[in-house]
Coordinates of C-alpha atoms in Angstrom, one line a residue:
M1 CA 10.7 8.1 21.3
C2 CA 10.9 11.2 23.5
G3 CA 10.6 15.0 23.6
F4 CA 13.0 17.7 24.6
L5 CA 13.4 21.4 25.1
V6 CA 16.7 23.3 25.0
L7 CA 16.8 26.9 26.3
L8 CA 19.8 29.2 25.6
N9 CA 21.2 32.3 27.2
G10 CA 18.5 34.7 28.3
A11 CA 15.7 32.1 27.8
A12 CA 17.6 29.6 29.9
R13 CA 18.3 32.1 32.7
N14 CA 14.8 33.6 32.8
R15 CA 12.6 30.6 32.2
S16 CA 14.5 28.1 34.3
Q17 CA 13.5 30.1 37.3
S18 CA 10.0 31.1 36.5
L19 CA 9.1 27.7 35.0
P20 CA 10.6 24.9 37.3
D21 CA 10.0 22.3 34.5
P22 CA 9.1 23.8 31.1
G23 CA 9.3 20.2 29.8
T24 CA 5.9 19.4 31.4
A25 CA 4.3 20.6 28.2
L26 CA 6.0 17.6 26.6
A27 CA 4.9 15.1 29.2
H28 CA 2.8 13.1 26.7
R29 CA 5.9 12.5 24.6
G30 CA 7.7 10.9 27.6
P31 CA 5.6 9.5 30.5
D32 CA 8.3 7.1 31.6
A33 CA 11.0 9.5 32.9
S34 CA 12.2 13.1 32.9
G35 CA 15.6 14.7 33.1
H36 CA 17.0 18.2 33.4
L37 CA 20.5 19.7 33.2
A38 CA 21.9 23.2 33.3
L39 CA 25.2 24.1 31.6
A40 CA 27.2 27.3 31.4
G41 CA 30.4 28.8 30.1
P42 CA 31.9 32.2 29.4
G43 CA 29.0 34.3 28.1
W44 CA 26.6 31.4 27.5
R45 CA 24.1 29.3 29.3
A46 CA 21.9 26.3 28.3
V47 CA 19.2 24.4 30.2
L48 CA 18.1 21.0 28.8
H49 CA 14.7 19.4 29.6
F50 CA 13.8 15.9 28.5
R51 CA 10.9 13.5 28.6
R52 CA 11.4 9.8 27.9
L53 CA 9.2 7.2 26.3
A54 CA 11.2 4.0 27.0
V55 CA 11.3 1.7 23.9
V56 CA 14.8 0.4 23.5
D57 CA 17.0 -0.4 26.6
L58 CA 14.6 0.3 29.4
D59 CA 17.5 0.8 31.9
P60 CA 17.6 4.2 33.5
R61 CA 21.2 4.6 32.4
S62 CA 19.9 5.3 28.9
G63 CA 18.0 8.3 30.3
Q64 CA 18.7 11.8 29.0
P65 CA 20.2 14.4 29.0
F66 CA 23.0 12.0 28.1
G67 CA 26.7 12.6 28.5
S68 CA 28.8 14.9 30.5
P69 CA 29.6 18.6 30.5
E70 CA 33.3 17.6 29.8
R71 CA 32.5 15.8 26.6
G72 CA 29.1 17.1 25.6
V73 CA 25.4 16.6 26.5
L74 CA 22.8 15.1 24.1
V75 CA 19.0 15.2 24.0
Y76 CA 17.5 13.0 21.3
N77 CA 14.1 11.9 20.0
G78 CA 13.7 8.9 17.7
E79 CA 15.2 5.5 17.0
V80 CA 18.4 4.4 15.3
Y81 CA 17.4 1.2 13.7
N82 CA 20.9 0.0 12.8
A83 CA 22.3 0.8 16.2
P84 CA 23.8 -2.7 16.6
H85 CA 25.9 -2.3 13.4
L86 CA 27.0 1.2 14.4
R87 CA 27.9 0.0 17.9
E88 CA 30.2 -2.7 16.5
L89 CA 31.8 -0.2 14.2
L90 CA 32.5 2.1 17.1
R91 CA 33.8 -0.7 19.3
K92 CA 36.4 -1.4 16.7
R93 CA 37.5 2.2 17.4
H94 CA 37.9 1.3 21.1
V95 CA 34.7 3.1 22.2
R96 CA 33.4 1.6 25.4
F97 CA 29.7 1.4 26.0
T98 CA 27.9 1.5 29.3
T99 CA 24.3 0.9 28.0
E100 CA 22.6 -1.2 25.4
G101 CA 20.5 1.7 23.9
D102 CA 20.7 3.6 20.7
T103 CA 21.1 6.9 22.6
E104 CA 24.7 6.2 23.6
V105 CA 25.4 4.9 20.0
L106 CA 24.3 8.2 18.5
Y107 CA 26.1 10.2 21.2
E108 CA 29.4 8.4 20.6
L109 CA 29.0 8.6 16.9
L110 CA 28.5 12.4 17.0
L111 CA 31.7 12.8 19.0
Q112 CA 33.9 11.0 16.5
P113 CA 36.3 13.1 14.4
D114 CA 34.6 11.9 11.2
A115 CA 31.1 12.2 12.6
P116 CA 29.4 13.7 9.5
R117 CA 30.6 10.7 7.4
L118 CA 29.4 8.3 10.1
L119 CA 26.0 10.0 10.2
D120 CA 25.7 9.1 6.5
Q121 CA 25.4 5.5 7.7
V122 CA 22.5 6.0 10.2
D123 CA 19.2 4.4 9.3
G124 CA 16.6 5.9 11.6
M125 CA 14.3 8.7 12.5
F126 CA 15.9 11.3 14.7
A127 CA 15.9 14.8 16.0
F128 CA 18.6 15.8 18.4
A129 CA 20.6 18.7 20.0
L130 CA 24.1 18.2 21.3
V131 CA 25.6 20.9 23.5
L132 CA 29.5 20.8 23.4
P133 CA 31.8 21.9 26.3
D134 CA 32.4 25.3 24.6
G135 CA 28.7 25.9 24.2
E136 CA 28.4 25.1 20.6
V137 CA 25.0 23.6 19.7
R138 CA 24.7 21.0 16.9
Y139 CA 21.1 20.1 16.1
G140 CA 19.3 18.4 13.2
R141 CA 16.8 15.9 11.8
D142 CA 16.7 12.7 9.8
R143 CA 16.6 12.6 6.0
L144 CA 12.8 13.0 5.5
G145 CA 11.9 14.8 8.7
V146 CA 10.1 11.9 10.4
K147 CA 10.8 13.4 13.8
P148 CA 10.0 17.1 14.4
L149 CA 12.4 19.8 15.6
Y150 CA 11.7 23.5 15.9
A151 CA 14.0 26.4 16.5
A152 CA 13.0 29.7 18.1
A153 CA 14.9 32.9 17.5
D154 CA 14.7 36.4 19.0
A155 CA 14.1 39.6 17.1
T156 CA 17.8 39.8 16.0
G157 CA 17.9 36.2 14.6
R158 CA 19.8 34.7 17.5
M159 CA 18.6 31.2 18.4
V160 CA 17.1 31.1 21.8
A161 CA 15.5 27.6 22.0
L162 CA 15.0 24.2 20.4
A163 CA 12.1 21.9 21.0
S164 CA 10.2 18.8 19.8
E165 CA 6.9 20.7 19.8
I166 CA 5.9 24.3 19.8
E167 CA 3.8 24.5 23.0
P168 CA 6.8 24.7 25.4
L169 CA 8.2 27.5 23.2
R170 CA 4.8 29.3 23.3
A171 CA 4.4 28.8 27.0
A172 CA 7.9 30.3 27.5
G173 CA 6.9 33.4 25.4
L174 CA 9.4 32.6 22.7
T175 CA 7.2 32.3 19.6
G176 CA 6.4 35.9 18.7
D177 CA 3.3 36.9 16.9
A178 CA 1.2 34.6 14.7
D179 CA 2.2 34.3 11.0
P180 CA -0.7 35.1 8.8
V181 CA 0.9 33.5 5.8
A182 CA 1.1 30.1 7.6
V183 CA -2.5 30.4 8.6
A184 CA -3.5 31.2 5.0
Q185 CA -1.5 28.1 3.9
G186 CA -3.3 26.0 6.3
A187 CA -6.6 27.0 4.7
M188 CA -5.3 26.7 1.1
F189 CA -3.6 23.3 1.6
L190 CA -4.9 22.0 4.9
W191 CA -1.3 21.9 6.1
T192 CA 1.6 24.3 6.5
P193 CA 4.6 23.9 4.2
P194 CA 7.9 24.0 6.2
P195 CA 9.7 25.9 7.5
R196 CA 6.7 28.0 8.5
T197 CA 5.0 26.9 11.7
G198 CA 2.3 29.5 12.4
W199 CA 4.5 31.7 14.5
Q200 CA 6.9 34.4 13.2
R201 CA 9.9 33.5 15.4
V202 CA 9.6 29.7 15.2
S203 CA 10.7 27.6 12.2
A204 CA 11.0 24.0 11.4
V205 CA 14.6 22.8 11.3
P206 CA 15.3 21.5 7.7
A207 CA 15.0 17.8 7.3
G208 CA 18.1 15.9 6.4
T209 CA 20.3 18.5 7.9
V210 CA 22.5 19.1 11.0
L211 CA 23.2 22.7 11.8
S212 CA 25.8 24.3 14.1
R213 CA 25.6 27.5 16.1
R214 CA 28.4 28.8 18.3
A215 CA 28.3 30.4 21.7
P216 CA 27.8 32.9 22.9
A217 CA 25.6 34.6 20.2
Y218 CA 24.0 31.6 18.5
D219 CA 23.3 33.8 15.6
E220 CA 24.9 32.3 12.4
A221 CA 23.7 28.8 11.5
L222 CA 26.4 26.7 9.7
T223 CA 25.6 23.4 7.9
W224 CA 27.5 20.6 9.7
W225 CA 25.9 17.7 7.8
R226 CA 23.5 17.2 5.0
A227 CA 22.0 13.8 4.1
P228 CA 23.8 12.6 1.0
A229 CA 22.2 11.1 -2.1
L230 CA 21.6 7.4 -1.6
P231 CA 23.1 4.8 -3.9
P232 CA 20.3 3.4 -6.0
A233 CA 18.8 0.1 -4.9
A234 CA 16.8 -1.9 -7.5
D235 CA 15.2 -4.6 -5.3
I236 CA 12.2 -3.0 -3.6
A237 CA 11.1 -6.3 -1.9
A238 CA 14.5 -6.8 -0.3
A239 CA 14.6 -3.2 0.9
V240 CA 11.1 -3.5 2.5
R241 CA 12.0 -6.8 4.1
E242 CA 15.2 -5.4 5.7
S243 CA 13.5 -2.2 6.9
V244 CA 10.6 -4.1 8.6
A245 CA 13.1 -6.5 10.2
R246 CA 15.0 -3.6 11.7
Q247 CA 11.9 -1.6 12.8
V248 CA 10.1 -4.4 14.5
R249 CA 12.8 -4.6 17.2
A250 CA 12.0 -3.1 20.5
D251 CA 12.0 -3.9 24.2
V252 CA 8.3 -3.1 24.5
K253 CA 5.2 -4.5 22.7
V254 CA 5.0 -3.6 19.0
G255 CA 1.7 -3.4 17.1
L256 CA 0.5 -2.9 13.5
L257 CA -2.1 -0.5 12.0
L258 CA -3.8 -2.6 9.4
S259 CA -6.3 -1.1 6.9
G260 CA -6.4 -4.0 4.5
G261 CA -4.8 -1.7 1.8
L262 CA -1.7 -2.5 -0.1
D263 CA 0.8 -0.7 2.1
S264 CA -0.3 -2.0 5.5
T265 CA -0.9 -5.5 4.2
W266 CA 2.7 -5.8 2.9
L267 CA 3.9 -4.7 6.4
A268 CA 1.7 -7.6 7.8
V269 CA 3.3 -10.1 5.4
E270 CA 6.8 -9.1 6.3
L271 CA 6.1 -8.9 10.1
L272 CA 4.7 -12.4 10.1
R273 CA 8.0 -13.5 8.5
E274 CA 9.7 -12.0 11.6
G275 CA 7.5 -14.0 14.0
F276 CA 5.0 -11.1 14.7
T277 CA 1.9 -12.3 16.6
G278 CA 0.1 -9.0 17.0
P279 CA -1.6 -7.0 18.1
A280 CA -2.9 -5.6 14.8
F281 CA -5.4 -2.7 15.1
T282 CA -8.1 -2.1 12.5
A283 CA -10.5 0.8 12.5
R284 CA -14.2 0.6 11.7
P285 CA -16.9 3.4 12.0
R286 CA -18.9 3.3 15.2
T287 CA -21.9 4.5 13.2
A288 CA -22.9 4.6 9.5
A289 CA -21.5 7.5 7.5
A290 CA -23.7 10.5 7.2
G291 CA -25.8 11.0 4.1
T292 CA -24.8 9.3 0.9
E293 CA -21.1 10.1 0.7
P294 CA -19.0 7.2 -0.5
F295 CA -16.9 6.6 2.6
E296 CA -15.1 3.3 2.3
D297 CA -15.0 1.1 5.3
D298 CA -11.6 -0.6 5.6
A299 CA -13.0 -3.2 8.0
P300 CA -14.1 -5.9 5.5
Y301 CA -10.8 -5.7 3.7
A302 CA -8.8 -5.8 6.9
A303 CA -10.8 -8.8 8.1
R304 CA -10.2 -10.7 4.9
V305 CA -6.5 -10.0 5.0
A306 CA -6.3 -11.1 8.6
H307 CA -8.1 -14.3 7.8
E308 CA -5.9 -15.1 4.9
L309 CA -2.7 -14.3 6.8
G310 CA -3.8 -15.9 10.1
L311 CA -3.3 -12.6 12.0
P312 CA -5.5 -11.8 15.0
L313 CA -7.3 -8.4 14.8
T314 CA -8.1 -5.8 17.5
W315 CA -11.1 -3.7 16.4
V316 CA -11.1 0.0 17.1
D317 CA -14.5 1.7 16.8
L318 CA -14.0 5.2 15.4
D319 CA -16.2 8.2 16.0
V320 CA -16.4 9.5 12.4
D321 CA -18.3 12.6 13.4
V322 CA -15.1 14.6 13.3
L323 CA -16.6 18.1 13.3
R324 CA -16.8 18.1 17.1
R325 CA -13.2 17.0 17.4
I326 CA -11.8 20.0 15.5
P327 CA -10.7 21.8 18.7
E328 CA -8.8 18.7 19.9
L329 CA -7.3 18.4 16.4
V330 CA -6.1 22.0 16.4
T331 CA -4.5 21.7 19.8
T332 CA -2.8 18.4 19.0
M333 CA -1.4 19.5 15.6
E334 CA -0.2 22.9 16.8
L335 CA 0.5 24.2 13.3
P336 CA -2.3 25.5 11.1
F337 CA -3.8 22.2 9.9
G338 CA -7.0 20.8 8.6
D339 CA -6.8 17.2 7.4
P340 CA -9.5 15.1 9.1
A341 CA -7.3 11.9 8.7
A342 CA -5.4 13.0 11.8
V343 CA -8.5 12.6 13.9
A344 CA -8.8 8.9 13.0
L345 CA -5.1 8.3 13.9
M346 CA -5.6 10.1 17.2
Q347 CA -8.4 7.7 18.1
L348 CA -6.4 4.7 16.9
S349 CA -3.4 5.7 18.9
R350 CA -5.3 6.1 22.1
A351 CA -7.0 2.8 21.7
A352 CA -3.7 1.0 21.0
R353 CA -1.8 2.5 23.9
G354 CA -3.0 -0.1 26.4
E355 CA -1.7 -2.9 24.3
A356 CA 1.3 -1.6 22.4
T357 CA 3.9 1.1 22.9
V358 CA 5.1 1.0 19.3
L359 CA 2.9 1.0 16.2
L360 CA 4.1 0.3 12.6
A361 CA 2.2 2.2 9.9
G362 CA 2.4 2.4 6.1
L363 CA 3.0 6.2 5.8
G364 CA 5.2 7.5 3.0
V365 CA 4.6 5.0 0.2
E366 CA 2.5 7.4 -1.9
E367 CA 5.1 10.1 -1.9
L368 CA 8.1 7.8 -2.5
F369 CA 6.5 5.6 -5.2
L370 CA 4.1 8.2 -6.7
G371 CA 0.7 6.8 -5.7
Y372 CA -1.5 9.9 -5.7
E373 CA -3.7 10.8 -8.6
R374 CA -2.0 14.1 -9.0
Y375 CA 1.1 12.4 -10.3
Q376 CA -0.9 10.8 -13.1
A377 CA -2.4 14.3 -13.9
V378 CA 1.0 15.9 -14.1
L379 CA 2.4 13.0 -16.2
L380 CA -0.4 13.6 -18.7
L381 CA 0.1 17.4 -18.6
Q382 CA 3.8 17.3 -19.4
Q383 CA 3.0 15.1 -22.4
L384 CA 0.7 17.7 -23.9
P385 CA 2.1 20.4 -26.1
A386 CA 2.1 23.7 -24.2
W387 CA 0.0 25.5 -26.9
T388 CA -2.9 23.0 -26.5
R389 CA -3.3 23.3 -22.8
P390 CA -5.3 26.5 -22.5
T391 CA -7.8 25.3 -25.2
L392 CA -8.2 22.0 -23.4
G393 CA -8.7 23.9 -20.2
A394 CA -11.6 25.7 -21.6
A395 CA -13.1 22.4 -22.7
T396 CA -13.2 21.1 -19.2
L397 CA -15.8 23.7 -18.3
V398 CA -18.3 21.5 -20.0
P399 CA -20.4 19.9 -17.2
A400 CA -19.1 16.5 -16.2
P401 CA -20.8 13.7 -14.2
R402 CA -21.1 14.7 -10.6
R403 CA -18.6 12.2 -9.3
Y404 CA -15.9 13.5 -11.7
R405 CA -16.7 17.2 -11.5
G406 CA -14.2 18.0 -8.8
R407 CA -11.4 16.3 -10.7
A408 CA -12.4 17.8 -14.0
D409 CA -12.4 21.3 -12.4
K410 CA -9.0 20.9 -10.9
F411 CA -7.5 19.5 -14.1
G412 CA -9.0 22.4 -16.0
R413 CA -7.2 24.8 -13.6
L414 CA -3.9 23.0 -14.1
L415 CA -4.2 23.4 -17.9
Q416 CA -4.4 27.2 -17.5
L417 CA -1.2 27.3 -15.4
G418 CA 2.5 26.8 -16.2
A419 CA 4.6 23.9 -15.0
R420 CA 6.1 25.9 -12.1
D421 CA 2.6 26.2 -10.6
W422 CA 1.5 22.6 -10.9
S423 CA 3.2 21.5 -7.7
W424 CA 1.1 23.8 -5.5
A425 CA -2.0 23.8 -7.6
T426 CA -2.4 20.0 -7.4
Q427 CA -2.7 20.3 -3.7
A428 CA -4.8 23.6 -3.4
Y429 CA -8.4 23.8 -2.4
Y430 CA -8.9 27.2 -4.2
S431 CA -8.1 28.5 -7.6
G432 CA -6.0 31.7 -7.8
R433 CA -9.2 33.8 -8.5
E434 CA -11.1 32.3 -5.5
W435 CA -8.1 32.9 -3.3
A436 CA -7.9 36.5 -4.2
E437 CA -11.5 36.9 -3.1
L438 CA -11.2 35.0 0.1
S439 CA -7.9 36.4 1.3
P440 CA -7.3 40.0 0.1
L441 CA -4.5 40.4 2.8
V442 CA -2.3 37.4 2.0
G443 CA -1.6 37.0 -1.7
L444 CA -1.2 33.8 -3.7
D445 CA 2.5 34.5 -4.3
A446 CA 3.2 34.4 -0.5
I447 CA 1.5 31.1 0.2
T448 CA 2.9 29.3 -2.9
E449 CA 6.4 30.7 -2.6
R450 CA 7.9 27.6 -1.1
H451 CA 6.4 25.2 -3.6
R452 CA 7.5 27.4 -6.5
E453 CA 11.0 27.6 -5.0
V454 CA 11.4 23.8 -4.7
A455 CA 9.8 23.0 -8.0
G456 CA 11.7 25.8 -9.8
A457 CA 15.0 24.4 -8.7
V458 CA 14.2 21.0 -10.2
L459 CA 12.9 22.6 -13.5
D460 CA 15.9 24.9 -13.8
A461 CA 18.2 22.0 -13.4
G462 CA 16.5 20.2 -16.4
G463 CA 14.1 18.1 -14.4
T464 CA 10.5 17.3 -15.5
P465 CA 7.4 18.7 -14.0
L466 CA 6.6 15.3 -12.6
A467 CA 10.0 15.2 -10.9
A468 CA 9.4 18.7 -9.5
L469 CA 6.1 17.6 -8.0
A470 CA 7.7 14.5 -6.5
E471 CA 10.4 16.6 -4.9
C472 CA 7.9 19.1 -3.5
D473 CA 6.0 16.2 -2.0
R474 CA 9.0 14.7 -0.4
R475 CA 10.4 18.0 1.0
L476 CA 7.1 19.8 1.9
F477 CA 4.0 17.6 1.8
L478 CA 5.4 14.5 3.5
P479 CA 6.9 16.3 6.5
G480 CA 4.3 19.0 6.6
L481 CA 1.2 16.8 6.5
N482 CA 1.6 13.0 6.8
L483 CA 4.6 12.9 9.1
L484 CA 3.4 15.8 11.1
Y485 CA 0.1 14.2 12.0
G486 CA 1.7 10.8 12.4
D487 CA 4.0 12.1 15.0
R488 CA 1.5 14.4 16.8
A489 CA -1.4 12.0 16.9
S490 CA 0.6 9.0 18.1
M491 CA 2.8 10.9 20.6
R492 CA -0.3 12.6 22.1
A493 CA -1.2 9.1 23.2
S494 CA 2.4 8.3 24.3
V495 CA 2.9 5.9 21.4
E496 CA 5.9 5.6 19.1
L497 CA 4.9 5.5 15.4
R498 CA 7.4 3.8 13.1
V499 CA 7.3 4.1 9.3
P500 CA 9.2 1.2 7.7
Y501 CA 8.6 2.4 4.2
L502 CA 10.8 5.5 5.0
G503 CA 13.8 3.4 6.0
E504 CA 17.0 4.2 4.2
Q505 CA 16.9 1.0 2.1
V506 CA 13.4 1.7 0.8
V507 CA 14.1 5.3 0.1
A508 CA 17.1 4.2 -2.0
A509 CA 14.9 1.8 -3.9
A510 CA 12.4 4.6 -4.7
L511 CA 14.7 7.4 -5.5
G512 CA 17.0 5.3 -7.6
T513 CA 14.4 5.3 -10.4
A514 CA 13.3 8.3 -12.5
A515 CA 9.8 9.6 -11.6
E516 CA 8.3 8.7 -15.0
E517 CA 9.5 5.1 -14.6
Q518 CA 7.6 4.7 -11.3
L519 CA 4.3 5.2 -13.1
R520 CA 2.4 3.6 -15.9
M521 CA -0.5 5.7 -17.2
G522 CA -3.5 4.8 -15.0
D523 CA -1.4 2.7 -12.7
G524 CA 0.2 4.6 -9.8
K525 CA 3.2 3.2 -7.9
A526 CA 3.3 0.3 -10.3
R527 CA 6.8 -1.0 -9.3
F528 CA 5.8 -1.0 -5.7
C529 CA 2.6 -2.9 -6.3
A530 CA 4.3 -5.6 -8.4
A531 CA 7.0 -6.1 -5.7
A532 CA 4.3 -6.4 -3.0
V533 CA 2.3 -9.1 -4.9
A534 CA 5.6 -11.0 -5.6
S535 CA 6.3 -10.8 -1.8
G536 CA 3.0 -12.5 -0.9
V537 CA 0.4 -9.7 -0.7
P538 CA -2.9 -11.2 -1.9
E539 CA -4.1 -10.2 -5.4
F540 CA -7.4 -8.9 -4.1
V541 CA -5.6 -6.3 -2.0
A542 CA -3.6 -5.1 -5.0
R543 CA -6.8 -4.8 -7.0
R544 CA -8.6 -2.8 -4.3
P545 CA -9.3 0.8 -5.3
K546 CA -7.2 3.3 -3.5
T547 CA -9.2 5.2 -0.8
G548 CA -8.3 8.0 1.5
F549 CA -7.9 7.7 5.3
G550 CA -10.3 10.1 6.9
A551 CA -13.9 10.7 7.6
P552 CA -17.2 11.6 5.9
V553 CA -16.6 15.3 6.2
R554 CA -18.5 16.3 3.0
S555 CA -21.7 14.6 4.1
L556 CA -21.5 15.9 7.7
L557 CA -21.0 19.5 6.5
R558 CA -23.8 19.2 3.9
E559 CA -26.2 18.0 6.6
H560 CA -25.1 20.3 9.5
G561 CA -23.0 23.0 7.9
D562 CA -25.8 25.7 7.9
R563 CA -26.4 25.3 11.6
L564 CA -22.7 25.4 12.5
W565 CA -21.7 28.1 10.1
T566 CA -24.2 30.6 11.6
E567 CA -21.9 30.7 14.7
V568 CA -18.5 30.0 13.1
R569 CA -18.8 32.9 10.7
R570 CA -18.7 35.3 13.7
S571 CA -15.1 34.2 14.4
P572 CA -12.5 37.1 14.4
L573 CA -10.7 35.2 11.7
F574 CA -13.2 36.7 9.3
D575 CA -12.5 40.1 10.7
D576 CA -8.7 39.9 10.6
L577 CA -7.7 37.6 7.7
F578 CA -10.4 36.2 5.5
D579 CA -13.4 37.8 3.7
R580 CA -16.6 36.7 5.5
H581 CA -18.9 37.1 2.5
T582 CA -16.7 35.0 0.3
A583 CA -16.6 32.3 3.0
D584 CA -20.4 32.5 3.3
C585 CA -20.6 31.8 -0.5
L586 CA -18.2 28.9 -0.2
V587 CA -20.2 27.2 2.6
A588 CA -23.5 27.7 0.7
E589 CA -22.0 26.1 -2.4
H590 CA -21.3 23.0 -0.4
V591 CA -24.3 22.8 1.8
H592 CA -26.7 23.3 -1.1
G593 CA -24.9 20.7 -3.2
R594 CA -23.9 23.0 -6.0
R595 CA -20.2 22.0 -5.7
D596 CA -18.1 19.8 -3.4
R597 CA -16.2 22.2 -1.1
G598 CA -16.3 20.0 2.0
L599 CA -12.6 19.9 2.8
A600 CA -12.2 23.6 2.1
V601 CA -15.0 24.3 4.6
F602 CA -13.4 21.9 7.1
G603 CA -10.1 23.8 6.7
L604 CA -11.9 27.1 7.4
L605 CA -13.4 25.7 10.6
C606 CA -10.0 24.5 11.7
A607 CA -8.4 27.9 10.9
A608 CA -11.1 29.7 12.9
V609 CA -10.4 27.6 16.0
W610 CA -6.6 28.1 15.5
W611 CA -7.0 31.9 15.2
E612 CA -9.2 32.1 18.3
R613 CA -6.9 29.9 20.4
Y614 CA -3.5 31.4 19.4
V615 CA -4.3 35.0 18.3
A616 CA -7.6 36.0 20.0
G617 CA -6.5 34.8 23.4
G618 CA -7.8 31.3 24.2
A619 CA -10.7 29.0 23.5
G620 CA -13.3 31.0 21.6
R621 CA -16.8 30.8 20.5
T622 CA -16.0 28.5 17.5
A623 CA -14.3 25.9 19.6
E624 CA -17.2 26.0 22.0
V625 CA -19.8 25.6 19.2
L626 CA -17.9 22.7 17.6
S627 CA -17.1 20.9 20.9
G628 CA -20.8 21.0 21.9
Y629 CA -22.0 19.9 18.4
E630 CA -23.3 16.4 18.0
A631 CA -24.8 15.1 14.8
A632 CA -28.0 13.2 15.2
G633 CA -27.5 9.5 15.6
T634 CA -23.8 9.6 16.7
G635 CA -22.8 7.9 19.9

């Protein structure tokens, strides 16, 4: 697991002299070693910077940039889990290896005449850039976008840089102006749908794709490889077992994030079969949750799981007062982002770093096996005749019990919309009318365009609304939210986060079944749950109600929102982009208990900090207020 920066042409010439090591902005991604190399040819120039977190083959010979100017030079971030198999395949082609690492395996694979076909066989998470002797650059990401990669372009569309994070691009002056649409998306969804990033000249490289750009202009991007459809695999249990067996291998200590939920418990079961002895890290709140908000503590479940499986636990006490950690969250995530779950993972990763360099986590199951409530909602919606939906939508305006009111309101909004809008509306924190009042400058069409594009392609091809939602989640939500914060939160602590449920075998087992067959009404990810129990996951885990991974944001804001908002509302965000009066009303609704708007308010706080940091010129008043805030009774 590593980080890299590739500068091209003018960016390479100018920045390599004014910034001796631009890669220092990526030091947290690779504290073990660094490498730099300058390449040049007729009319082109490239400078490669690399930071290494040594996980597999700790020998310095596996350091990067890897290769030679005569054959090509590679910088690569990630892990190829089936590298031993690919190594033997290449040896049969008389390839000679000088290291035991996966970097050399990927390098030699990419130089084979049939490299795109061989890339089909890679099981791993990766982002890489390969500079060939003639200056051509090939760059890309794994199937689901587990590892990040960003491309910066100049005003003419010519690529000028590639990087694992955005900060080195920003520091080099290559990002251009802020993108108001992306900031608006961060407020609407709490994350930014790719390829937008928050900056007008930086885009996320598409997942599951390798692109090629030729020297010297680096203007036209040609698709060199696209991840093929996987052959269906029916046996989920066998797929999970094989994926865990591959991903537990490392030359450093490997740990597990254990919540006591279905996904992490199944990982624990399979890890124990592989001889795993820990450490397993479990979070517990340092203090009681604020107010009366139902905030489930995973600790009792994790303790029971550990006892039944005979697995020792390492407890991590979390500070659940996440409001004061918003400035750190904004800096770490880089993109417009507002999901408080990332704060918990940031704390877990820091605590684990002293005992493990690699952590296994259960991310990705909900998206692959349809575990979120929104899938149940859309399954019901598509079974209703279209003519009945508006009438039923009006009926949902009847007051519901408080605990169900938010769900009833959202379902009522979905009934008023068409199938092409369900994919974005199930994830939105504002209705269309509310958004028009909050954001008169950035319209709803702009921020939902990417969702409607992905969903529309599925529907136009004859797919169901549920299939369209699942495709949106795999292509947008998974890389834009969960995988983004998984990468940023762990790598900020110099820890590699591995996600066995996104191994190629498990993805094949999930995508080989129609979306409707993954669900039973009222029973999300039914096939996955049955396979987990058959594999040894205790029944009490399977019966445990699903809870979110996060913090008691609603209660904290209800108790302290008035005091904080008095200062936050002065942010220039509400002069430049959002309507201050509408935001005032939103906060008042939540603080006075008229309606739960906690996460929407949290998203506005994050957006205000982001805007002040990246648009208004540095740490502003909002960051200062939040950093200095401390709720009574927190330690």
